[in-house]
Amino acid sequence: AINIVNDPSLPANIVALIQAAVVAQFSGTNGAQRERIGSIVHASRYYGPVASTASNIQINSILIGTQANPTGVTVPVGIDQYPSISTANIAVNLQ
Protein backbone atom coordinates (compact mmCIF):
# COMPACT_ATOMS: atom_id res chain seq x y z
CA ALA A 1 0.00 0.00 0.00
CA ILE A 2 1.49 3.30 -1.11
CA ASN A 3 0.04 6.33 0.63
CA ILE A 4 0.75 9.69 -1.01
CA VAL A 5 -0.43 13.26 -0.55
CA ASN A 6 -3.38 14.04 -2.84
CA ASP A 7 -1.93 16.88 -4.90
CA PRO A 8 -4.04 18.06 -7.87
CA SER A 9 -0.87 18.80 -9.84
CA LEU A 10 0.15 15.12 -9.88
CA PRO A 11 -0.18 13.41 -13.27
CA ALA A 12 -3.65 12.01 -13.97
CA ASN A 13 -2.14 8.53 -14.33
CA ILE A 14 -0.13 8.66 -11.09
CA VAL A 15 -1.63 5.39 -9.81
CA ALA A 16 -0.54 3.50 -12.93
CA LEU A 17 2.91 5.14 -12.84
CA ILE A 18 3.43 4.10 -9.22
CA GLN A 19 2.21 0.56 -9.83
CA ALA A 20 4.59 0.21 -12.80
CA ALA A 21 7.50 1.57 -10.75
CA VAL A 22 6.82 -0.91 -7.93
CA VAL A 23 6.56 -3.86 -10.33
CA ALA A 24 9.79 -2.82 -12.09
CA GLN A 25 11.63 -2.58 -8.75
CA PHE A 26 10.22 -5.89 -7.52
CA SER A 27 11.11 -7.76 -10.70
CA GLY A 28 14.43 -5.99 -11.27
CA THR A 29 13.52 -4.70 -14.73
CA ASN A 30 14.66 -1.22 -13.67
CA GLY A 31 18.21 -2.45 -13.04
CA ALA A 32 17.73 -3.21 -9.33
CA GLN A 33 18.15 -6.68 -7.89
CA ARG A 34 14.83 -8.52 -8.06
CA GLU A 35 13.17 -9.93 -4.97
CA ARG A 36 14.34 -13.49 -4.35
CA ILE A 37 13.46 -16.74 -2.64
CA GLY A 38 14.82 -16.90 0.91
CA SER A 39 15.24 -13.14 1.27
CA ILE A 40 13.53 -10.29 3.07
CA VAL A 41 11.51 -7.77 1.09
CA HIS A 42 11.99 -4.25 2.50
CA ALA A 43 9.48 -1.47 1.89
CA SER A 44 12.35 1.04 1.96
CA ARG A 45 13.56 -0.29 -1.42
CA TYR A 46 10.45 1.18 -3.01
CA TYR A 47 10.66 4.80 -1.85
CA GLY A 48 13.11 5.83 -4.58
CA PRO A 49 11.20 4.28 -7.48
CA VAL A 50 7.89 5.72 -6.23
CA ALA A 51 9.45 9.15 -5.68
CA SER A 52 10.78 9.14 -9.24
CA THR A 53 7.28 8.89 -10.73
CA ALA A 54 6.60 12.63 -10.30
CA SER A 55 8.76 15.55 -9.23
CA ASN A 56 6.13 16.82 -6.79
CA ILE A 57 5.08 13.52 -5.20
CA GLN A 58 4.99 13.37 -1.40
CA ILE A 59 5.04 9.88 0.10
CA ASN A 60 3.32 9.40 3.44
CA SER A 61 4.14 5.70 3.77
CA ILE A 62 4.81 2.45 1.97
CA LEU A 63 3.56 -0.68 3.71
CA ILE A 64 3.97 -4.26 2.49
CA GLY A 65 2.57 -7.64 3.34
CA THR A 66 1.09 -10.84 2.03
CA GLN A 67 -2.52 -9.97 2.88
CA ALA A 68 -4.87 -7.15 1.93
CA ASN A 69 -4.30 -3.99 4.00
CA PRO A 70 -0.59 -4.56 4.74
CA THR A 71 0.89 -3.11 7.91
CA GLY A 72 4.54 -4.13 7.74
CA VAL A 73 7.79 -2.73 6.44
CA THR A 74 9.42 -6.12 5.81
CA VAL A 75 8.23 -9.46 4.53
CA PRO A 76 10.40 -12.57 4.89
CA VAL A 77 10.28 -14.88 1.87
CA GLY A 78 10.83 -18.49 2.81
CA ILE A 79 13.03 -20.85 0.84
CA ASP A 80 9.86 -22.67 -0.15
CA GLN A 81 8.13 -19.49 -1.39
CA TYR A 82 8.43 -17.63 -4.68
CA PRO A 83 7.92 -13.86 -4.38
CA SER A 84 5.43 -12.47 -6.87
CA ILE A 85 3.54 -9.24 -7.43
CA SER A 86 0.62 -7.95 -9.47
CA THR A 87 -0.55 -4.40 -10.12
CA ALA A 88 -3.96 -5.53 -8.87
CA ASN A 89 -2.38 -6.02 -5.44
CA ILE A 90 -0.69 -2.60 -5.29
CA ALA A 91 -2.99 -0.11 -3.57
CA VAL A 92 -2.19 3.55 -4.14
CA ASN A 93 -4.05 5.80 -1.72
CA LEU A 94 -4.19 9.54 -2.25
CA GLN A 95 -4.68 11.15 1.15
PDB file of N, CA, C and O in Angstrom, residues 14-55:
ATOM      1  N   ILE A  14      -1.112   8.897 -12.150  1.00  0.00           N
ATOM      2  CA  ILE A  14      -0.131   8.657 -11.087  1.00  0.00           C
ATOM      3  C   ILE A  14      -0.251   7.257 -10.494  1.00  0.00           C
ATOM      4  O   ILE A  14       0.761   6.623 -10.177  1.00  0.00           O
ATOM      5  N   VAL A  15      -1.455   6.733 -10.370  1.00  0.00           N
ATOM      6  CA  VAL A  15      -1.626   5.390  -9.806  1.00  0.00           C
ATOM      7  C   VAL A  15      -0.938   4.364 -10.700  1.00  0.00           C
ATOM      8  O   VAL A  15      -0.165   3.524 -10.224  1.00  0.00           O
ATOM      9  N   ALA A  16      -1.169   4.435 -12.000  1.00  0.00           N
ATOM     10  CA  ALA A  16      -0.538   3.500 -12.934  1.00  0.00           C
ATOM     11  C   ALA A  16       0.976   3.663 -12.947  1.00  0.00           C
ATOM     12  O   ALA A  16       1.718   2.675 -13.034  1.00  0.00           O
ATOM     13  N   LEU A  17       1.461   4.902 -12.867  1.00  0.00           N
ATOM     14  CA  LEU A  17       2.908   5.141 -12.837  1.00  0.00           C
ATOM     15  C   LEU A  17       3.546   4.512 -11.606  1.00  0.00           C
ATOM     16  O   LEU A  17       4.611   3.889 -11.686  1.00  0.00           O
ATOM     17  N   ILE A  18       2.903   4.677 -10.453  1.00  0.00           N
ATOM     18  CA  ILE A  18       3.430   4.102  -9.218  1.00  0.00           C
ATOM     19  C   ILE A  18       3.398   2.590  -9.273  1.00  0.00           C
ATOM     20  O   ILE A  18       4.376   1.923  -8.916  1.00  0.00           O
ATOM     21  N   GLN A  19       2.307   2.022  -9.732  1.00  0.00           N
ATOM     22  CA  GLN A  19       2.214   0.560  -9.835  1.00  0.00           C
ATOM     23  C   GLN A  19       3.308   0.015 -10.751  1.00  0.00           C
ATOM     24  O   GLN A  19       3.953  -0.982 -10.422  1.00  0.00           O
ATOM     25  N   ALA A  20       3.542   0.661 -11.870  1.00  0.00           N
ATOM     26  CA  ALA A  20       4.590   0.215 -12.800  1.00  0.00           C
ATOM     27  C   ALA A  20       5.972   0.326 -12.164  1.00  0.00           C
ATOM     28  O   ALA A  20       6.820  -0.564 -12.343  1.00  0.00           O
ATOM     29  N   ALA A  21       6.209   1.395 -11.411  1.00  0.00           N
ATOM     30  CA  ALA A  21       7.504   1.570 -10.746  1.00  0.00           C
ATOM     31  C   ALA A  21       7.742   0.488  -9.702  1.00  0.00           C
ATOM     32  O   ALA A  21       8.855  -0.034  -9.568  1.00  0.00           O
ATOM     33  N   VAL A  22       6.701   0.134  -8.959  1.00  0.00           N
ATOM     34  CA  VAL A  22       6.825  -0.909  -7.934  1.00  0.00           C
ATOM     35  C   VAL A  22       7.086  -2.267  -8.581  1.00  0.00           C
ATOM     36  O   VAL A  22       7.963  -3.021  -8.145  1.00  0.00           O
ATOM     37  N   VAL A  23       6.360  -2.582  -9.639  1.00  0.00           N
ATOM     38  CA  VAL A  23       6.559  -3.863 -10.328  1.00  0.00           C
ATOM     39  C   VAL A  23       7.972  -3.930 -10.916  1.00  0.00           C
ATOM     40  O   VAL A  23       8.645  -4.960 -10.816  1.00  0.00           O
ATOM     41  N   ALA A  24       8.441  -2.843 -11.513  1.00  0.00           N
ATOM     42  CA  ALA A  24       9.790  -2.817 -12.089  1.00  0.00           C
ATOM     43  C   ALA A  24      10.853  -3.023 -11.018  1.00  0.00           C
ATOM     44  O   ALA A  24      11.832  -3.755 -11.228  1.00  0.00           O
ATOM     45  N   GLN A  25      10.683  -2.400  -9.858  1.00  0.00           N
ATOM     46  CA  GLN A  25      11.630  -2.579  -8.753  1.00  0.00           C
ATOM     47  C   GLN A  25      11.593  -4.014  -8.243  1.00  0.00           C
ATOM     48  O   GLN A  25      12.624  -4.633  -8.020  1.00  0.00           O
ATOM     49  N   PHE A  26      10.396  -4.544  -8.056  1.00  0.00           N
ATOM     50  CA  PHE A  26      10.217  -5.891  -7.522  1.00  0.00           C
ATOM     51  C   PHE A  26      10.851  -6.937  -8.440  1.00  0.00           C
ATOM     52  O   PHE A  26      11.521  -7.855  -7.990  1.00  0.00           O
ATOM     53  N   SER A  27      10.635  -6.772  -9.735  1.00  0.00           N
ATOM     54  CA  SER A  27      11.115  -7.763 -10.705  1.00  0.00           C
ATOM     55  C   SER A  27      12.531  -7.501 -11.186  1.00  0.00           C
ATOM     56  O   SER A  27      13.129  -8.348 -11.848  1.00  0.00           O
ATOM     57  N   GLY A  28      13.068  -6.326 -10.874  1.00  0.00           N
ATOM     58  CA  GLY A  28      14.428  -5.995 -11.274  1.00  0.00           C
ATOM     59  C   GLY A  28      14.550  -5.481 -12.694  1.00  0.00           C
ATOM     60  O   GLY A  28      15.660  -5.314 -13.198  1.00  0.00           O
ATOM     61  N   THR A  29      13.447  -5.186 -13.351  1.00  0.00           N
ATOM     62  CA  THR A  29      13.522  -4.697 -14.732  1.00  0.00           C
ATOM     63  C   THR A  29      13.995  -3.251 -14.822  1.00  0.00           C
ATOM     64  O   THR A  29      14.262  -2.761 -15.912  1.00  0.00           O
ATOM     65  N   ASN A  30      14.132  -2.587 -13.695  1.00  0.00           N
ATOM     66  CA  ASN A  30      14.658  -1.217 -13.673  1.00  0.00           C
ATOM     67  C   ASN A  30      16.157  -1.193 -13.361  1.00  0.00           C
ATOM     68  O   ASN A  30      16.735  -0.155 -13.129  1.00  0.00           O
ATOM     69  N   GLY A  31      16.780  -2.362 -13.325  1.00  0.00           N
ATOM     70  CA  GLY A  31      18.205  -2.454 -13.037  1.00  0.00           C
ATOM     71  C   GLY A  31      18.527  -2.825 -11.601  1.00  0.00           C
ATOM     72  O   GLY A  31      19.670  -3.115 -11.263  1.00  0.00           O
ATOM     73  N   ALA A  32      17.533  -2.810 -10.728  1.00  0.00           N
ATOM     74  CA  ALA A  32      17.729  -3.210  -9.331  1.00  0.00           C
ATOM     75  C   ALA A  32      17.737  -4.741  -9.237  1.00  0.00           C
ATOM     76  O   ALA A  32      17.315  -5.436 -10.153  1.00  0.00           O
ATOM     77  N   GLN A  33      18.209  -5.237  -8.116  1.00  0.00           N
ATOM     78  CA  GLN A  33      18.148  -6.681  -7.888  1.00  0.00           C
ATOM     79  C   GLN A  33      16.704  -7.064  -7.602  1.00  0.00           C
ATOM     80  O   GLN A  33      16.025  -6.424  -6.792  1.00  0.00           O
ATOM     81  N   ARG A  34      16.222  -8.091  -8.262  1.00  0.00           N
ATOM     82  CA  ARG A  34      14.832  -8.515  -8.058  1.00  0.00           C
ATOM     83  C   ARG A  34      14.684  -9.177  -6.697  1.00  0.00           C
ATOM     84  O   ARG A  34      15.663  -9.595  -6.078  1.00  0.00           O
ATOM     85  N   GLU A  35      13.447  -9.237  -6.232  1.00  0.00           N
ATOM     86  CA  GLU A  35      13.167  -9.926  -4.969  1.00  0.00           C
ATOM     87  C   GLU A  35      13.367 -11.427  -5.186  1.00  0.00           C
ATOM     88  O   GLU A  35      13.033 -11.959  -6.233  1.00  0.00           O
ATOM     89  N   ARG A  36      13.927 -12.096  -4.176  1.00  0.00           N
ATOM     90  CA  ARG A  36      14.342 -13.489  -4.349  1.00  0.00           C
ATOM     91  C   ARG A  36      13.790 -14.417  -3.269  1.00  0.00           C
ATOM     92  O   ARG A  36      13.420 -13.978  -2.183  1.00  0.00           O
ATOM     93  N   ILE A  37      13.802 -15.686  -3.589  1.00  0.00           N
ATOM     94  CA  ILE A  37      13.457 -16.744  -2.644  1.00  0.00           C
ATOM     95  C   ILE A  37      14.449 -16.680  -1.484  1.00  0.00           C
ATOM     96  O   ILE A  37      15.643 -16.464  -1.679  1.00  0.00           O
ATOM     97  N   GLY A  38      13.953 -16.861  -0.262  1.00  0.00           N
ATOM     98  CA  GLY A  38      14.819 -16.899   0.913  1.00  0.00           C
ATOM     99  C   GLY A  38      15.391 -15.557   1.318  1.00  0.00           C
ATOM    100  O   GLY A  38      16.407 -15.500   2.002  1.00  0.00           O
ATOM    101  N   SER A  39      14.740 -14.475   0.926  1.00  0.00           N
ATOM    102  CA  SER A  39      15.244 -13.145   1.268  1.00  0.00           C
ATOM    103  C   SER A  39      14.200 -12.398   2.105  1.00  0.00           C
ATOM    104  O   SER A  39      13.182 -12.959   2.483  1.00  0.00           O
ATOM    105  N   ILE A  40      14.483 -11.155   2.372  1.00  0.00           N
ATOM    106  CA  ILE A  40      13.526 -10.294   3.068  1.00  0.00           C
ATOM    107  C   ILE A  40      13.215  -9.126   2.143  1.00  0.00           C
ATOM    108  O   ILE A  40      14.127  -8.452   1.655  1.00  0.00           O
ATOM    109  N   VAL A  41      11.942  -8.910   1.897  1.00  0.00           N
ATOM    110  CA  VAL A  41      11.506  -7.767   1.088  1.00  0.00           C
ATOM    111  C   VAL A  41      11.377  -6.570   2.031  1.00  0.00           C
ATOM    112  O   VAL A  41      10.720  -6.664   3.068  1.00  0.00           O
ATOM    113  N   HIS A  42      12.014  -5.465   1.678  1.00  0.00           N
ATOM    114  CA  HIS A  42      11.993  -4.249   2.499  1.00  0.00           C
ATOM    115  C   HIS A  42      11.208  -3.156   1.782  1.00  0.00           C
ATOM    116  O   HIS A  42      11.493  -2.847   0.619  1.00  0.00           O
ATOM    117  N   ALA A  43      10.265  -2.561   2.465  1.00  0.00           N
ATOM    118  CA  ALA A  43       9.482  -1.465   1.895  1.00  0.00           C
ATOM    119  C   ALA A  43      10.381  -0.289   1.508  1.00  0.00           C
ATOM    120  O   ALA A  43      10.103   0.412   0.535  1.00  0.00           O
ATOM    121  N   SER A  44      11.455  -0.105   2.221  1.00  0.00           N
ATOM    122  CA  SER A  44      12.346   1.036   1.959  1.00  0.00           C
ATOM    123  C   SER A  44      12.951   1.001   0.560  1.00  0.00           C
ATOM    124  O   SER A  44      13.311   2.041   0.020  1.00  0.00           O
ATOM    125  N   ARG A  45      13.029  -0.175  -0.053  1.00  0.00           N
ATOM    126  CA  ARG A  45      13.565  -0.287  -1.416  1.00  0.00           C
ATOM    127  C   ARG A  45      12.650   0.358  -2.449  1.00  0.00           C
ATOM    128  O   ARG A  45      13.056   0.564  -3.591  1.00  0.00           O
ATOM    129  N   TYR A  46      11.432   0.682  -2.062  1.00  0.00           N
ATOM    130  CA  TYR A  46      10.447   1.184  -3.013  1.00  0.00           C
ATOM    131  C   TYR A  46      10.246   2.697  -2.948  1.00  0.00           C
ATOM    132  O   TYR A  46       9.591   3.267  -3.811  1.00  0.00           O
ATOM    133  N   TYR A  47      10.821   3.355  -1.954  1.00  0.00           N
ATOM    134  CA  TYR A  47      10.660   4.801  -1.848  1.00  0.00           C
ATOM    135  C   TYR A  47      11.260   5.527  -3.047  1.00  0.00           C
ATOM    136  O   TYR A  47      10.629   6.431  -3.608  1.00  0.00           O
ATOM    137  N   GLY A  48      12.452   5.178  -3.438  1.00  0.00           N
ATOM    138  CA  GLY A  48      13.107   5.830  -4.582  1.00  0.00           C
ATOM    139  C   GLY A  48      12.328   5.682  -5.876  1.00  0.00           C
ATOM    140  O   GLY A  48      12.054   6.684  -6.556  1.00  0.00           O
ATOM    141  N   PRO A  49      11.971   4.448  -6.249  1.00  0.00           N
ATOM    142  CA  PRO A  49      11.198   4.283  -7.482  1.00  0.00           C
ATOM    143  C   PRO A  49       9.858   5.019  -7.461  1.00  0.00           C
ATOM    144  O   PRO A  49       9.455   5.605  -8.466  1.00  0.00           O
ATOM    145  N   VAL A  50       9.167   5.008  -6.317  1.00  0.00           N
ATOM    146  CA  VAL A  50       7.891   5.718  -6.231  1.00  0.00           C
ATOM    147  C   VAL A  50       8.132   7.227  -6.330  1.00  0.00           C
ATOM    148  O   VAL A  50       7.425   7.936  -7.050  1.00  0.00           O
ATOM    149  N   ALA A  51       9.149   7.718  -5.650  1.00  0.00           N
ATOM    150  CA  ALA A  51       9.453   9.152  -5.681  1.00  0.00           C
ATOM    151  C   ALA A  51       9.815   9.625  -7.083  1.00  0.00           C
ATOM    152  O   ALA A  51       9.566  10.780  -7.434  1.00  0.00           O
ATOM    153  N   SER A  52      10.375   8.745  -7.888  1.00  0.00           N
ATOM    154  CA  SER A  52      10.782   9.139  -9.242  1.00  0.00           C
ATOM    155  C   SER A  52       9.615   9.224 -10.222  1.00  0.00           C
ATOM    156  O   SER A  52       9.804   9.649 -11.362  1.00  0.00           O
ATOM    157  N   THR A  53       8.417   8.859  -9.812  1.00  0.00           N
ATOM    158  CA  THR A  53       7.279   8.892 -10.727  1.00  0.00           C
ATOM    159  C   THR A  53       6.775  10.300 -11.003  1.00  0.00           C
ATOM    160  O   THR A  53       6.163  10.545 -12.036  1.00  0.00           O
ATOM    161  N   ALA A  54       7.015  11.237 -10.107  1.00  0.00           N
ATOM    162  CA  ALA A  54       6.600  12.630 -10.296  1.00  0.00           C
ATOM    163  C   ALA A  54       7.478  13.523  -9.434  1.00  0.00           C
ATOM    164  O   ALA A  54       7.791  13.165  -8.300  1.00  0.00           O
ATOM    165  N   SER A  55       7.847  14.673  -9.960  1.00  0.00           N
ATOM    166  CA  SER A  55       8.759  15.552  -9.225  1.00  0.00           C
ATOM    167  C   SER A  55       8.125  16.148  -7.975  1.00  0.00           C
ATOM    168  O   SER A  55       8.832  16.527  -7.047  1.00  0.00           O
TER     169      SER A  55
END
